[in-house]
Coordinates of C-alpha atoms in Angstrom, one line a residue:
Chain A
X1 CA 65.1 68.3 79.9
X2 CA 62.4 68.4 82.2
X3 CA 58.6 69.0 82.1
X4 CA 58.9 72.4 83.6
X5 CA 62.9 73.6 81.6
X6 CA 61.4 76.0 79.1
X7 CA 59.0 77.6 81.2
X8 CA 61.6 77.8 84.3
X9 CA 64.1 79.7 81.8
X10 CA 61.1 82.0 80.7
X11 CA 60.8 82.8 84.4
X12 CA 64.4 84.3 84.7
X13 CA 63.8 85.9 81.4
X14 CA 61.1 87.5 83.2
X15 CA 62.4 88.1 86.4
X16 CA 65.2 89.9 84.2
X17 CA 63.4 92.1 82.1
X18 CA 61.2 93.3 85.4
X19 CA 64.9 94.3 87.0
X20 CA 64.9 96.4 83.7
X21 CA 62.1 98.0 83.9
X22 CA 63.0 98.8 87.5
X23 CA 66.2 100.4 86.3
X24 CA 64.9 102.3 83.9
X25 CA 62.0 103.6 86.0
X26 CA 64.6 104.7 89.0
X27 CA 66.4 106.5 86.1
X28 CA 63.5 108.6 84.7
X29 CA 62.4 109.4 88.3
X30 CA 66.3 110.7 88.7
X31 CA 66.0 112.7 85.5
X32 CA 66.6 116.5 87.4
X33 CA 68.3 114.5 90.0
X34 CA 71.3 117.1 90.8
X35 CA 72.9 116.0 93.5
X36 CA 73.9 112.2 95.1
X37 CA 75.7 110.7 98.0
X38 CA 78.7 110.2 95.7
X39 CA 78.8 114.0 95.0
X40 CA 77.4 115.6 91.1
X41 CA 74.1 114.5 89.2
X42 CA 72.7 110.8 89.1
X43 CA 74.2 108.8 86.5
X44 CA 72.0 106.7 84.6
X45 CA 72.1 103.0 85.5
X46 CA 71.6 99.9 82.9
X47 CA 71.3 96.3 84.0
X48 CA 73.9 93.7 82.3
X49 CA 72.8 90.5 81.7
X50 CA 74.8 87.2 81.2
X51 CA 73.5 83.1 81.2
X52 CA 73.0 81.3 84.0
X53 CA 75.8 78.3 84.2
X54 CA 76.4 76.0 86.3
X55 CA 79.2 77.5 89.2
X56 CA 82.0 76.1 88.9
X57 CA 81.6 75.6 85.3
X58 CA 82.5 72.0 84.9
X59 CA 83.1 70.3 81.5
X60 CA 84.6 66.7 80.6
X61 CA 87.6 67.6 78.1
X62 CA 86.5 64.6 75.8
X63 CA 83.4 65.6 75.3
X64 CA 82.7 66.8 71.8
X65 CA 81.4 70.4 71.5
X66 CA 77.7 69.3 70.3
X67 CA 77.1 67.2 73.6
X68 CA 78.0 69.9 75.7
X69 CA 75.4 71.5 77.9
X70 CA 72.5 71.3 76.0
X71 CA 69.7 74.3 76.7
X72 CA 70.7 76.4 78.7
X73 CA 69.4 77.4 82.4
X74 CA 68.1 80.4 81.7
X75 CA 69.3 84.4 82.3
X76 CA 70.3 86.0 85.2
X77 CA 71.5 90.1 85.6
X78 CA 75.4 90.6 86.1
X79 CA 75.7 93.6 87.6
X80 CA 73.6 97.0 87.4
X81 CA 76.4 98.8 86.3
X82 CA 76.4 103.1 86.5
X83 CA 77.0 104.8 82.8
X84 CA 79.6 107.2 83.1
X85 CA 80.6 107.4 79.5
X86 CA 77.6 109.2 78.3
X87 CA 77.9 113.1 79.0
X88 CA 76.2 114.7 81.5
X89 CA 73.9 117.4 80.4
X90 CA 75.0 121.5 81.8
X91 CA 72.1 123.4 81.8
X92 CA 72.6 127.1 82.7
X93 CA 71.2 128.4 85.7
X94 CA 73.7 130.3 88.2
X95 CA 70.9 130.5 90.7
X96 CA 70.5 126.6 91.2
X97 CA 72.1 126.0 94.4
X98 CA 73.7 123.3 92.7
X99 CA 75.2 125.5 90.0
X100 CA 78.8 125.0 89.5
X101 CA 80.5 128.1 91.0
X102 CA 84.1 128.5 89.0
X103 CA 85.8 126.7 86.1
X104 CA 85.0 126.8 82.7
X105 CA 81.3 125.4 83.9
X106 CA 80.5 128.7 86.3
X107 CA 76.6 129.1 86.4
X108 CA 75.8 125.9 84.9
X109 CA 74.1 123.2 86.7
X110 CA 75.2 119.3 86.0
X111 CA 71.9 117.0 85.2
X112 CA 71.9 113.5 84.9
X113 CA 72.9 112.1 81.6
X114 CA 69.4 110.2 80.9
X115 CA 68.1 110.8 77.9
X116 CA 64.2 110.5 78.3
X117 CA 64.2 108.7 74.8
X118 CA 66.5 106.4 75.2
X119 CA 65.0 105.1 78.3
X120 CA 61.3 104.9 76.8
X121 CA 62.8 102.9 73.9
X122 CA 64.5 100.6 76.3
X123 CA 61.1 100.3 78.4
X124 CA 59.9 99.3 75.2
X125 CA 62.3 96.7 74.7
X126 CA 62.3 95.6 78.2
X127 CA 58.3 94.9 77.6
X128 CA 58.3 93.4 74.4
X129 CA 61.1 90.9 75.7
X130 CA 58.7 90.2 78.8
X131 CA 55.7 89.7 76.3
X132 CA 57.9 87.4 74.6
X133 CA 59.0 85.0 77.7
X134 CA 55.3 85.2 78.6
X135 CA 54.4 84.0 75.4
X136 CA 57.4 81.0 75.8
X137 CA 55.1 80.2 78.8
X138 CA 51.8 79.9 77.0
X139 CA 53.9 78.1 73.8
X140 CA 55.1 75.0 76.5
X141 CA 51.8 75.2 78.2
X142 CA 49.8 74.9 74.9
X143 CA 52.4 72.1 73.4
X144 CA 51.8 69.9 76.3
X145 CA 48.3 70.1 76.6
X146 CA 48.7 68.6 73.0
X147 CA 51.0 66.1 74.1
X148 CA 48.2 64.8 76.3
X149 CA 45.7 64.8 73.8
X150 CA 48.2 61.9 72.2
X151 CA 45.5 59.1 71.9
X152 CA 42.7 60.6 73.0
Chain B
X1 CA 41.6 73.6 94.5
X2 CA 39.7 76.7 94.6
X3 CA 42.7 78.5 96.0
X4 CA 44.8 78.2 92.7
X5 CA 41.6 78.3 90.1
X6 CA 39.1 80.3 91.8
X7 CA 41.8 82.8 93.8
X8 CA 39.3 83.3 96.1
X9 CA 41.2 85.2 98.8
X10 CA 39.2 84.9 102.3
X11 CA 39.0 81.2 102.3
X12 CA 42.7 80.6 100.9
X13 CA 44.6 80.5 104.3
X14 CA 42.0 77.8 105.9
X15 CA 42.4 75.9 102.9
X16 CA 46.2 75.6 102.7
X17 CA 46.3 75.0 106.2
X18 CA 44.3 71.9 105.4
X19 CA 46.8 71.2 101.9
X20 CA 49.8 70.8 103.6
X21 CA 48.6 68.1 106.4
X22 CA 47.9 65.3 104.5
X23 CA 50.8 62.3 103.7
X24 CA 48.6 59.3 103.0
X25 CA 47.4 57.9 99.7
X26 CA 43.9 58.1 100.6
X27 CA 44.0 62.3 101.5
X28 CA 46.7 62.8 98.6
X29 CA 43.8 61.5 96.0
X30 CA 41.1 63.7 97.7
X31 CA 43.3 67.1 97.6
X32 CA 44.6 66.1 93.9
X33 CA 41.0 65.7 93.1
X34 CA 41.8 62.0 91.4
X35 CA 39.9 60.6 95.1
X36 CA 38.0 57.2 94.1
X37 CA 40.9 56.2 92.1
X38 CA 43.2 55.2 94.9
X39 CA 40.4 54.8 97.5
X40 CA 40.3 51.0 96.8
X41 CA 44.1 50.7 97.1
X42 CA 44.1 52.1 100.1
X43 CA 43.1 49.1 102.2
X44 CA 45.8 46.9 100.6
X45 CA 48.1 49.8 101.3
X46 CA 47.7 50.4 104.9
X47 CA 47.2 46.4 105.3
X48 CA 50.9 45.8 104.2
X49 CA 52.8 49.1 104.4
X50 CA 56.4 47.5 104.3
X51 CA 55.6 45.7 100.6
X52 CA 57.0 47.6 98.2
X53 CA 55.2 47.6 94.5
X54 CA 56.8 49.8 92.0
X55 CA 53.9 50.9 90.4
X56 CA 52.6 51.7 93.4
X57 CA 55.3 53.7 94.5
X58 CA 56.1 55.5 91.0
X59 CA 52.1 56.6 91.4
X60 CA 52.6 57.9 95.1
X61 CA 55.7 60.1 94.1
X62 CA 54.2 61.2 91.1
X63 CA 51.2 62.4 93.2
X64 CA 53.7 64.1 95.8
X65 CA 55.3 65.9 92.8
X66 CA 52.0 67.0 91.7
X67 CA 51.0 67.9 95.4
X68 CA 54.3 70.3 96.0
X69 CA 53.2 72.0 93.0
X70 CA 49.9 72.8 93.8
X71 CA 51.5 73.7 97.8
X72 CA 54.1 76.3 95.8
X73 CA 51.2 77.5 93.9
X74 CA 49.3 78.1 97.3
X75 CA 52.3 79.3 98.7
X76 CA 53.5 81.7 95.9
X77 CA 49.0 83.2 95.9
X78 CA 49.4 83.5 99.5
X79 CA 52.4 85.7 99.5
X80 CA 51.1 87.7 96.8
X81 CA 48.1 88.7 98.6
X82 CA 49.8 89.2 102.4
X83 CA 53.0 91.0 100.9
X84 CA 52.7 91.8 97.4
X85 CA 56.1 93.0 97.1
X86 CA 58.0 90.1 98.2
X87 CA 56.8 88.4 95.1
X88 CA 56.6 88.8 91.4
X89 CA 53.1 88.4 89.3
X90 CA 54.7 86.2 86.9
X91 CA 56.7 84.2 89.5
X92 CA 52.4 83.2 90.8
X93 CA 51.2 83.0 87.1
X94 CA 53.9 80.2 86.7
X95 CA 53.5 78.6 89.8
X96 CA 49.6 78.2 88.5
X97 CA 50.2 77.0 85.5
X98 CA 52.7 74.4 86.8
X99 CA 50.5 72.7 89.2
X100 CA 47.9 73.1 86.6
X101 CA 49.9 71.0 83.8
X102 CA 51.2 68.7 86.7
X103 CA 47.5 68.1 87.2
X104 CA 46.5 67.7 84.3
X105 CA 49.2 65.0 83.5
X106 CA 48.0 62.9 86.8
X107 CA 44.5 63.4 85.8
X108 CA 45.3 62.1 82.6
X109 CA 47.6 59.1 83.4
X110 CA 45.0 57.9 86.1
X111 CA 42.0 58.1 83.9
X112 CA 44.2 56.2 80.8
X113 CA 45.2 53.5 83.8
X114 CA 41.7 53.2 84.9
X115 CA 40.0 53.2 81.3
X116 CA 42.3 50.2 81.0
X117 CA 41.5 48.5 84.0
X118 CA 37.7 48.6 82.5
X119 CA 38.4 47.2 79.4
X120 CA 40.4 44.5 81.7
X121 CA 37.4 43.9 83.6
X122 CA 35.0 44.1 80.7
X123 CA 36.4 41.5 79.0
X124 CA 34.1 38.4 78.1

């Protein structure tokens, strides 16, 4: 528990929620995006997160549950992993040159599967988590410019 | 100093060219702006390098500490105004606000050691 633990674990909260934000501003610029390297539309990306532990995970196997670990070291992003559950959207358009020319799909052209909505609410989540960390910052800035006050 | 508080950009290069020179007590208390404090030490320091006095030591480490902080703070301002993209905003706001707290903690430790050494010295 050092001077400087809360607000280093605010900074990967940060550093986290700007990878967000990243994310989800490459998937509304990709919104027509109709066709990618890997062949049909862009598929809309989301950043998973887990907790920063220490590699290799080491633990004494007498050590009772509450001792263990302590705070944390913060959050760090997994992988940005590609959404391929969600459905794409088929709009019709048979003169697209990306329009799909036979099956079942004939004339209609495969967009992403971002939904404009969901990815503003997720900015907005994304931000209010940043404001949050930043706040952790200011929080363990203000409570030990109190601690010095001690005496004064 | 006015690198991290002012962010005065044209100067900032000159003056954390002239940060990360100093090793000695005497130009570690001018840059951590607590100079006067370990100016009269610094005789009895040079005189005698190879004694060791804990106090002594504890306060130069603590100074270094405080000193690396402000050089990452220089450091991270720096970067952020040569190549704004290799750097985030919040990773330089931090870095201020640690060497600022680190700072302030040295300022006030030195000032509570010295406000006792006058009482010390004031005694009749």
């Amino acid at each position: 528990m050092g001077m400087f633990t809360a607000i280093n674990i605010a900074a990967t909260g940060m550093t986290a929620e700007r990878l967000r934000q990243d994310v989800i501003a490459d998937n509304i610029a990709n919104v027509d995006t109709t066709r990618t390297p890997e062949g049909g539309a862009y598929k809309r990306s989301r950043v998973v997160l887990e907790p920063i532990t220490d590699t290799p995970y080491f633990r004494l196997p007498f050590l009772p549950d509450e001792w263990d670990g302590g705070a944390g070291n913060g959050v760090r992003v997994s992988e940005i992993q590609k959404d391929t559950a969600t459905a794409s959207r088929y709009v019709y358009d048979p003169t697209h040159p990306d329009a799909i020319l036979s099956g079942p799909y004939e004339g209609y052209v495969e967009y992403p599967n971002v939904n404009i909505v969901t990815e503003m609410v997720d900015l907005i989540a994304a931000s209010r988590a940043y404001e949050a960390n930043a706040q952790i910052v200011n929080g363990a800035k203000s409570m030990f410019l109190k601690a010095l006050e001690i005496g004064r | 100093m006015a690198t991290i508080f002012g962010l005065s950009g044209a100067s900032s290069v000159r003056d954390i060219q002239m940060v990360t020179k100093p090793t000695t007590a005497r130009s570690l208390a001018q840059l951590s702006g607590v100079s006067g404090i370990l100016d009269a030490e610094d005789g009895s320091a040079q005189s005698d390098a190879l004694h060791v006095s804990g106090f002594e030591d504890a306060m130069l480490q603590a100074l270094n500490g405080v000193n690396q902080d402000q050089l990452d703070a220089s450091q991270a301002i720096e970067s952020f105004i040569v190549d704004p993209d290799s750097i985030e905003a919040h990773d330089v706001t931090i870095a201020m606000a640690k060497a600022n707290m680190s700072l302030n903690i040295a300022r006030t430790v030195l000032s509570r050691v010295v406000s006792a050494w006058r009482d010390l010295i004031n005694t009749r």
